[in-house]
Short mmCIF file of C-alpha atoms in Angstrom, two decimals:
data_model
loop_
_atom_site.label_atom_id
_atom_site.label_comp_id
_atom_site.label_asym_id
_atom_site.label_seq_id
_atom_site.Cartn_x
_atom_site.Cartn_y
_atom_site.Cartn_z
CA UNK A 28 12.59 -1.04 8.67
CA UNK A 29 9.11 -1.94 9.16
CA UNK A 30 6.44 0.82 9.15
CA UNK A 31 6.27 -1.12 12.94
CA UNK A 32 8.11 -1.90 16.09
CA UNK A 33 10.22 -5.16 14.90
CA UNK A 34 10.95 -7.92 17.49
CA UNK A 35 13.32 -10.08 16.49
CA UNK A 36 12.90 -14.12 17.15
CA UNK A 37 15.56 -16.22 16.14
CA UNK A 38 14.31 -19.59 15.88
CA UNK A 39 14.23 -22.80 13.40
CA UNK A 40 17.37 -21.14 11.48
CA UNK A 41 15.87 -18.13 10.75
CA UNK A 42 14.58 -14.95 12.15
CA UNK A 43 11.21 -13.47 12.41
CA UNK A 44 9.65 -10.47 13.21
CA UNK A 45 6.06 -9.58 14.67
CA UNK A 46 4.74 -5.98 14.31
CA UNK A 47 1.99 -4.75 15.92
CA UNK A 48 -0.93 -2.30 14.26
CA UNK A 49 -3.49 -0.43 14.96
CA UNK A 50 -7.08 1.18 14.50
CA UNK A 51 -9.19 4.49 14.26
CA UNK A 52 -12.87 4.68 15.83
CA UNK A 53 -15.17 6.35 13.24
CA UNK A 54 -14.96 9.37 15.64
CA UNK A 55 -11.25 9.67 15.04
CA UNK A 56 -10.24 8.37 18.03
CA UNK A 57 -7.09 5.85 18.10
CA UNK A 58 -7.83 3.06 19.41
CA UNK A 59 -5.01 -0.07 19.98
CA UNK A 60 -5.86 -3.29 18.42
CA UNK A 61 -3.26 -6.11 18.52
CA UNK A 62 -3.14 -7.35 14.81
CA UNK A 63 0.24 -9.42 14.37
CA UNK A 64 2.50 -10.28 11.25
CA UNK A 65 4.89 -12.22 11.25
CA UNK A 66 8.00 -11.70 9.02
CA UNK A 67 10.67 -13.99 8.14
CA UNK A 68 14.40 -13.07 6.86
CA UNK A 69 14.49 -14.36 3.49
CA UNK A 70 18.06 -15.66 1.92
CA UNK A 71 18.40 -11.87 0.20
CA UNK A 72 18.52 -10.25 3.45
CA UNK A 73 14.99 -9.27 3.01
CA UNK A 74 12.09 -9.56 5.29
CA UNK A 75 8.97 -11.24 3.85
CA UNK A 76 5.69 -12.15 5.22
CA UNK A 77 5.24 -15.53 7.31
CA UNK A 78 1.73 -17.01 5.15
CA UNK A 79 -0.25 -19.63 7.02
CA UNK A 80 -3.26 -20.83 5.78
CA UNK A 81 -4.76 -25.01 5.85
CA UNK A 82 -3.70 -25.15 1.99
CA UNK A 83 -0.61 -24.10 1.56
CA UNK A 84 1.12 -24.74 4.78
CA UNK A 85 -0.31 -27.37 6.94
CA UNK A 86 -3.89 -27.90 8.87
CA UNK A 87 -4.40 -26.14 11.76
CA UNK A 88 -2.51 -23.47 10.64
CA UNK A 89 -4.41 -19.85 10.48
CA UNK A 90 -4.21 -17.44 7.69
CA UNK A 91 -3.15 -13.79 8.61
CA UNK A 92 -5.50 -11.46 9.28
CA UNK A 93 -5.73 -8.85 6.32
CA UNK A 94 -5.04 -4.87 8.35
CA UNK A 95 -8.21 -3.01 8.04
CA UNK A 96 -8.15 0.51 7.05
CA UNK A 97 -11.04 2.21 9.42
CA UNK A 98 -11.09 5.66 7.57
CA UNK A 99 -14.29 5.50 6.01
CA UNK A 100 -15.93 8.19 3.83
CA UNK A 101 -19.12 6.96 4.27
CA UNK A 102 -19.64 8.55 8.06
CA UNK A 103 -17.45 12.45 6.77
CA UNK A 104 -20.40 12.71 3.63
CA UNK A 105 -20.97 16.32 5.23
CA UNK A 106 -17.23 16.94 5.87
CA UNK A 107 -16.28 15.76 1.87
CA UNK A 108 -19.37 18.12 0.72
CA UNK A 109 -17.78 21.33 2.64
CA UNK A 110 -14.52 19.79 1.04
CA UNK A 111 -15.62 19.60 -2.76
CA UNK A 112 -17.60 22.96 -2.17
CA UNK A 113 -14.48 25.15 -1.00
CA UNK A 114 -12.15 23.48 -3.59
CA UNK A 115 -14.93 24.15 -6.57
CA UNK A 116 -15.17 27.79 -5.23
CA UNK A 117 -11.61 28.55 -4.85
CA UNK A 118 -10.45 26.44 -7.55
CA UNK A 119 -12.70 27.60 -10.45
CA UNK A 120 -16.34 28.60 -9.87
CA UNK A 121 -14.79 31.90 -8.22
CA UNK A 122 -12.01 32.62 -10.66
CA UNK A 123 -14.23 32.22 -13.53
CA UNK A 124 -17.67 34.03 -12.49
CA UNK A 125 -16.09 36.92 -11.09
CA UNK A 126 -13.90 37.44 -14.27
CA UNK A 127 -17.20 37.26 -16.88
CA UNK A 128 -19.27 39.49 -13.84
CA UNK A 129 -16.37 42.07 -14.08
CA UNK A 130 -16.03 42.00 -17.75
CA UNK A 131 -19.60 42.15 -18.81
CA UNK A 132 -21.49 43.60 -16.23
CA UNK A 133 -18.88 45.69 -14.43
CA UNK A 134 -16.94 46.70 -18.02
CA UNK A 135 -13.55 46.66 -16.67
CA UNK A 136 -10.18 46.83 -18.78
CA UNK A 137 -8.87 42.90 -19.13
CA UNK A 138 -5.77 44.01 -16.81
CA UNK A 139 -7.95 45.20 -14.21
CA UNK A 140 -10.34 42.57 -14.19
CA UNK A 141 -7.36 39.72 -14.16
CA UNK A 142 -5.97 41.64 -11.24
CA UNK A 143 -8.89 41.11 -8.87
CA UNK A 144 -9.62 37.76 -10.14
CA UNK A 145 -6.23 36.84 -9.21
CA UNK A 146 -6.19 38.38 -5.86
CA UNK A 147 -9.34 36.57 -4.86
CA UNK A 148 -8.05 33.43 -6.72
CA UNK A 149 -6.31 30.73 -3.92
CA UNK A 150 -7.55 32.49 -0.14
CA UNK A 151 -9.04 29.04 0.76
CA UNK A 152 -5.85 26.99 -0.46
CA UNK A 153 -3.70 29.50 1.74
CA UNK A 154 -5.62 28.90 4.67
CA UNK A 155 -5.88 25.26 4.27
CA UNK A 156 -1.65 25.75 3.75
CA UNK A 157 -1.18 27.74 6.75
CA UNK A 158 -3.47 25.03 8.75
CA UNK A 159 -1.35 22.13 7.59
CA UNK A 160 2.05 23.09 8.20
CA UNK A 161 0.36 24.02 11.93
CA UNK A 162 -0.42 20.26 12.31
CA UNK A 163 2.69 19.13 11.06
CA UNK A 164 4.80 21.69 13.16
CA UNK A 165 2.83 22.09 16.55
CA UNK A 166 4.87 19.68 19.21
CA UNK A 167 4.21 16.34 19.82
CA UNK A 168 2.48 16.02 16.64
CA UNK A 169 0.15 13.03 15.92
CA UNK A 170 0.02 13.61 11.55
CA UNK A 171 4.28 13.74 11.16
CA UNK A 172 5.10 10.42 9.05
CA UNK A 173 6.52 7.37 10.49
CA UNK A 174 10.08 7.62 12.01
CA UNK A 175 10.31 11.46 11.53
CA UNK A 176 13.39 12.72 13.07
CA UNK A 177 12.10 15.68 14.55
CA UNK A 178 8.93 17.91 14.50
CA UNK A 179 10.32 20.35 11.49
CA UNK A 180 10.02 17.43 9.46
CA UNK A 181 7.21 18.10 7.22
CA UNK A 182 5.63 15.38 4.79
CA UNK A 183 6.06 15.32 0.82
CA UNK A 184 2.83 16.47 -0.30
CA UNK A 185 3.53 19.96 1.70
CA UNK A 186 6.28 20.16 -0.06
CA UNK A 187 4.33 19.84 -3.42
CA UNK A 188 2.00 22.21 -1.94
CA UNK A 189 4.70 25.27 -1.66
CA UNK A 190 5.82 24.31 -5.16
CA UNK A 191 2.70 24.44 -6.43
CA UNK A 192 1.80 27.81 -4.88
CA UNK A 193 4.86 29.04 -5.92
CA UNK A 194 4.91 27.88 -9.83
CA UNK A 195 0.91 29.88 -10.22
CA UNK A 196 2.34 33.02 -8.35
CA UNK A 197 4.80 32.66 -11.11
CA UNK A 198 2.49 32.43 -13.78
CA UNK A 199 0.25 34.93 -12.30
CA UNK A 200 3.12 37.88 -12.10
CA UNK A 201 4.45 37.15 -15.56
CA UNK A 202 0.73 37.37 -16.94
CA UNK A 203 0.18 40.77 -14.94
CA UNK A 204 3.06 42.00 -16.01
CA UNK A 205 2.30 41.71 -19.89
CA UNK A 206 1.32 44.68 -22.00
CA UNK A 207 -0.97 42.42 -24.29
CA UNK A 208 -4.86 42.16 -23.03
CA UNK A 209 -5.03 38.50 -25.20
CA UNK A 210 -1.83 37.34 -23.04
CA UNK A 211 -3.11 38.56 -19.69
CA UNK A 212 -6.15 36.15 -19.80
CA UNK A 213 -4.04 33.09 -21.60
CA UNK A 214 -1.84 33.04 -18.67
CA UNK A 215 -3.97 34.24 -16.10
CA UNK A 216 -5.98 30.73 -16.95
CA UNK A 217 -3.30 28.20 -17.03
CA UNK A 218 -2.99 28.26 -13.10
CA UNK A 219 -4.55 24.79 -12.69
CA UNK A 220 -3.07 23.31 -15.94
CA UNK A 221 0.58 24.10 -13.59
CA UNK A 222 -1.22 21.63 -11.42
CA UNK A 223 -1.69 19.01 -13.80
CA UNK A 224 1.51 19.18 -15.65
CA UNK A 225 3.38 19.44 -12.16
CA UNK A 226 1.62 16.12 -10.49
CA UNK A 227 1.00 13.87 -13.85
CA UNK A 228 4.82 13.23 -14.67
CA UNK A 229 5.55 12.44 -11.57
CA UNK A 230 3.32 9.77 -11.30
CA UNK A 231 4.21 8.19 -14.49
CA UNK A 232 7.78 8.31 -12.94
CA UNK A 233 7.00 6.86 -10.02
CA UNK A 234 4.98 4.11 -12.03
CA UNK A 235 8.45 3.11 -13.61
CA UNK A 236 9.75 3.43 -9.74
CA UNK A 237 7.97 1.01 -8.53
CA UNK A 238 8.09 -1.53 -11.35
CA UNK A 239 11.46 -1.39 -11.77
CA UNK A 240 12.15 -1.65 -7.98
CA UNK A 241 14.18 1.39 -7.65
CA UNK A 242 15.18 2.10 -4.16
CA UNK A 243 14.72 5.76 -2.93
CA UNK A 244 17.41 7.60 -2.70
CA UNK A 245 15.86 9.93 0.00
CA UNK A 246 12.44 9.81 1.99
CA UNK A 247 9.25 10.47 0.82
CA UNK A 248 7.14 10.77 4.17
CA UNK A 249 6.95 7.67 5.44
CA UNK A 250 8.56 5.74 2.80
CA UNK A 251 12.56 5.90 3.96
CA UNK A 252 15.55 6.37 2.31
CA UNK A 253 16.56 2.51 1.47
CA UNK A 254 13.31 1.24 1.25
CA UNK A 255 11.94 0.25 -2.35
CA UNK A 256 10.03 3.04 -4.58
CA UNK A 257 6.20 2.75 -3.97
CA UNK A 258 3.12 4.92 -6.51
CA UNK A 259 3.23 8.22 -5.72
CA UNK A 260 -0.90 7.64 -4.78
CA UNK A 261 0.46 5.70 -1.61
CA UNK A 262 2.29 8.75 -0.91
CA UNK A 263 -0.68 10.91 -1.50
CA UNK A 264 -3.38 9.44 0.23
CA UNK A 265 -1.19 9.28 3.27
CA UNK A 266 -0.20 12.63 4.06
CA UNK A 267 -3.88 13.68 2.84
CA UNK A 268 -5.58 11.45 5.21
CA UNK A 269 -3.01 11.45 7.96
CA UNK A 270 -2.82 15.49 7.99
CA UNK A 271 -5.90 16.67 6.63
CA UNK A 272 -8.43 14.28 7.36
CA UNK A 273 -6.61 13.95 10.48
CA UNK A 274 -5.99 9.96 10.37
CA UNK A 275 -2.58 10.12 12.33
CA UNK A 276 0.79 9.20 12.02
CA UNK A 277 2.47 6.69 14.28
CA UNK A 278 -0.37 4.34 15.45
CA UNK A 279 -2.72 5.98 13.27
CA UNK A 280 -3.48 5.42 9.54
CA UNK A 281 -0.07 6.24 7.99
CA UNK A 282 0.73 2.94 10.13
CA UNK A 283 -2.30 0.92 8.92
CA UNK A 284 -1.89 2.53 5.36
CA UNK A 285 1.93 1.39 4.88
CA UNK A 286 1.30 -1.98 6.82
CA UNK A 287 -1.79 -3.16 4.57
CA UNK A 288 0.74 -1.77 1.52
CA UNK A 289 3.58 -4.34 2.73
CA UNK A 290 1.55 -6.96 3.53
CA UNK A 291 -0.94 -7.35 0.55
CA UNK A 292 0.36 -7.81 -3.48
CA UNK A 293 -3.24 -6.84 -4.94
CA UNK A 294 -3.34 -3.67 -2.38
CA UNK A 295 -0.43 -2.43 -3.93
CA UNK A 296 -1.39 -3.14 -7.68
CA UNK A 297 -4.22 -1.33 -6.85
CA UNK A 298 -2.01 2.10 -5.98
CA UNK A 299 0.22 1.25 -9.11
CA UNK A 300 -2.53 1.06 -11.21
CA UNK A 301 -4.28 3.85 -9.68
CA UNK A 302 -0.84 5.92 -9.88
CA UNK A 303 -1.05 5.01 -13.34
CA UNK A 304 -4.20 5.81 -14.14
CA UNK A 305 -4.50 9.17 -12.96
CA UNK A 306 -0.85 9.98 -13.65
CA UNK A 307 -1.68 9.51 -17.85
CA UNK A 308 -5.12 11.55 -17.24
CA UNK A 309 -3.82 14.37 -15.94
CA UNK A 310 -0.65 14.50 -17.82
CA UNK A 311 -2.81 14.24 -20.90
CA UNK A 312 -5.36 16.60 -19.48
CA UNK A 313 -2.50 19.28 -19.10
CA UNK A 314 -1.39 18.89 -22.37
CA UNK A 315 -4.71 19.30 -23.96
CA UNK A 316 -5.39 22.49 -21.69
CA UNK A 317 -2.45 24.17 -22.35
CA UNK A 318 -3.33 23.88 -26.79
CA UNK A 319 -6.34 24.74 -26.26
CA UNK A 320 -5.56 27.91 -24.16
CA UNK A 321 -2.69 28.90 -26.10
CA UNK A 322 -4.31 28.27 -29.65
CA UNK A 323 -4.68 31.92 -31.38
CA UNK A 324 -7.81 30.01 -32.95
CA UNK A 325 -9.20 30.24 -30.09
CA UNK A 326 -11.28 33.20 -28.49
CA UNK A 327 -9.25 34.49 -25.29
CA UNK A 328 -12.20 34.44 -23.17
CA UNK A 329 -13.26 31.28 -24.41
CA UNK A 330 -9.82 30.02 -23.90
CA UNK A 331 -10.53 31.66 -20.55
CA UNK A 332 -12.86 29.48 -18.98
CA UNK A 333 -11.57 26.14 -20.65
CA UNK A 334 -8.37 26.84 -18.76
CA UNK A 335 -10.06 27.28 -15.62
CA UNK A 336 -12.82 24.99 -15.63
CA UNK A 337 -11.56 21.50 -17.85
CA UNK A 338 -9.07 20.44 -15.11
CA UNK A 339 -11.67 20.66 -12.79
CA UNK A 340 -14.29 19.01 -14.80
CA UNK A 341 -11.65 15.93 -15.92
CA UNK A 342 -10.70 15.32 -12.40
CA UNK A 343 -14.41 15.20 -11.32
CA UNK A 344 -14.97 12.70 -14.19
CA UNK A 345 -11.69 10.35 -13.02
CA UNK A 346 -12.80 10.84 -9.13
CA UNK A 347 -15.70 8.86 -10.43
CA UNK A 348 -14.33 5.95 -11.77
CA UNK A 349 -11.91 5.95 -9.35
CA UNK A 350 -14.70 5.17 -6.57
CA UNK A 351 -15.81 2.10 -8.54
CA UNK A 352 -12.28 0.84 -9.69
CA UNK A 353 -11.89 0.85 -6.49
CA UNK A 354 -14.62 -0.48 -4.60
CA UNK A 355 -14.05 -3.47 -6.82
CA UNK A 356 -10.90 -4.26 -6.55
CA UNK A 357 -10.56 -3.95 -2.61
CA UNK A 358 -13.78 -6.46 -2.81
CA UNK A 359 -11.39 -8.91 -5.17
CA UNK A 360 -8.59 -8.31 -2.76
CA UNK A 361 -10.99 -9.49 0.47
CA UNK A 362 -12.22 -12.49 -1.60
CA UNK A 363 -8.54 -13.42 -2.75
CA UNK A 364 -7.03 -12.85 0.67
CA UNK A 365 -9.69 -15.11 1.99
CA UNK A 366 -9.86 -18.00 -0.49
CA UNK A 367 -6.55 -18.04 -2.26
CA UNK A 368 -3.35 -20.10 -1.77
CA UNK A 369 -0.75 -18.84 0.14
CA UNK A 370 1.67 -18.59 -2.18
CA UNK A 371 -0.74 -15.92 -4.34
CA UNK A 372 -1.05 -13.54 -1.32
CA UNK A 373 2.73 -13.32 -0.55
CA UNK A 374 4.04 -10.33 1.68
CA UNK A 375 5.93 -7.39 0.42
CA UNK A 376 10.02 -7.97 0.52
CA UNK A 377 10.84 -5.65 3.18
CA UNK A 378 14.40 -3.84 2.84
CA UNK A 379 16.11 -3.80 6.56
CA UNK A 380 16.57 -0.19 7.19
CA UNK A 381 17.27 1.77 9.75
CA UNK A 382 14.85 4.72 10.80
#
């Protein structure tokens, strides 16, 4: 169903739907606002949005309001500063300076110093772990997805986050438990290339997904089981913002997120083509990290600090254009929504399912 209430109005020989949304204060307050779309059952059995505008379907007629998305990062500047610190720290700046400190000031043996790099290596990702599954679990939740069926149900991107935690323990026990010093610090340093070669694919799959119009075959979040395959960076950016940045579930962003997703075709180009985007980069980031690290033309320690420190550096470099790409194309989306004919700003085909 509808990432809202649906009420049902037959009428004129057909049936229509209006769902109601709503909006976050820039203190992170909910707030209720009223927005309505109205959906129509199309001849497939699909819901699709109801588009009025003077042009394309009579004068007098108004066109639908496009659903703001309130989450800004302009007022949480200080909040996404913290953020990129403790990730830099935990994700590379520690793992890295401590190993070279250790090995050329403090002289330790290679399997020594990897040992205590390793153990310092991921305390602010487990506490960051430990204080998301609390929001998702506590009762009466406000960050579960849309429709959960209970409060055990977490969201997919905690899911990726065990994985992920549990692939670089992996790689970190196998390393520690080689005899070779060379192979120690090769593995040791492929911990955030896991990352890349875990999250890239899927996004290229999901890419095909959503092109091809697959229908899931279970849920991801709120995306049900039923309901047509969407980028995994719609997937993403929901459970980040609805659990960590504390956005909400039900009458919260993951609401707002999925409605403006359903209701606008150049919203969700934008996800596919960010889901595309970054899905390639990292994929291809991966790759290059992982011949790089395991080239025997390459110095260990050098290979070292590539493995550690390129991921981080790549993703810093596609965060960037990712704020531009997509500054400009919500501002194409506003002008479009507001200019163009009807027919170019259809709705998404909704899939009737049950929650």
């Amino acid at each position: 169903m509808n990432n809202s209430d649906l009420a049902l109005n037959p009428g004129m020989g057909v049936s229509t739907a209006a769902t109601s949304m709503t909006t976050i204060d820039k203190n992170d307050g909910i707030q209720r606002v009223e927005v309505t779309a109205e959906l129509k059952l199309g001849e497939g059995g699909e819901f699709v949005d109801v588009e009025r505008s003077g042009a394309g379907s009579g004068e007098g007629e108004d066109r639908p309001q496009l659903i703001e998305l309130p989450y800004s990062l302009r007022v949480r500047k200080l909040k996404i500063a913290m953020i990129v610190l403790m990730v830099s720290l935990d994700g590379f700046l520690l793992p890295t300076c401590l190993f070279y400190v250790l090995k050329y000031a403090a002289h330790l043996s290679d399997a020594r110093n990897v040992s205590i790099t390793t153990g310092a290596f991921g305390f602010l990702s487990l506490i960051q772990y430990v204080l998301r599954l609390y929001r998702l679990l506590k009762p009466n939740s406000p960050y579960l997805p849309l429709h959960s069926p209970h409060r055990w149900y977490l969201d997919f991107y905690q899911f990726q986050f065990t994985l992920g935690f549990i692939l670089i323990t992996l790689v970190f026990v196998f390393a520690l438990t080689d005899s070779q010093g060379y192979t120690i610090i090769r593995n040791t340093s492929l911990a955030p290339c896991i990352l890349l070669l875990q999250c890239g694919p899927q996004f290229l799959v999901s890419c095909v997904a959503y092109k091809q119009k697959w229908v899931n075959k279970f849920r991801f979040s709120s995306t049900l089981a039923g309901e047509q395959c969407v980028p995994a960076v719609f997937t993403i950016v929901e459970d980040v913002v609805g659990v960590d940045g504390r956005g909400g579930g039900k009458g919260g962003f993951r609401e707002l997120w999925k409605g403006r997703y359903m209701q606008s075709w150049r919203f969700r180009e934008m996800i596919f083509k960010q889901t595309l985007f970054w899905g390639a980069g990292v994929t291809v980031g991966g790759a290059v990290t992982l011949a790089v690290v395991l080239m025997p033309a390459v110095n260990e320690y050098v290979a070292y600090g590539f493995g550690w420190c390129f991921p981080f550096v790549l993703s810093a470099f596609m965060i960037a254009i990712t704020i531009k790409w997509v500054q400009s194309d919500l501002a194409e989306e506003k002008e479009e929504w507001g200019t163009a004919d009807v027919s170019v700003i259809r709705g998404y085909q909704l899939q009737p399912v049950a929650s």
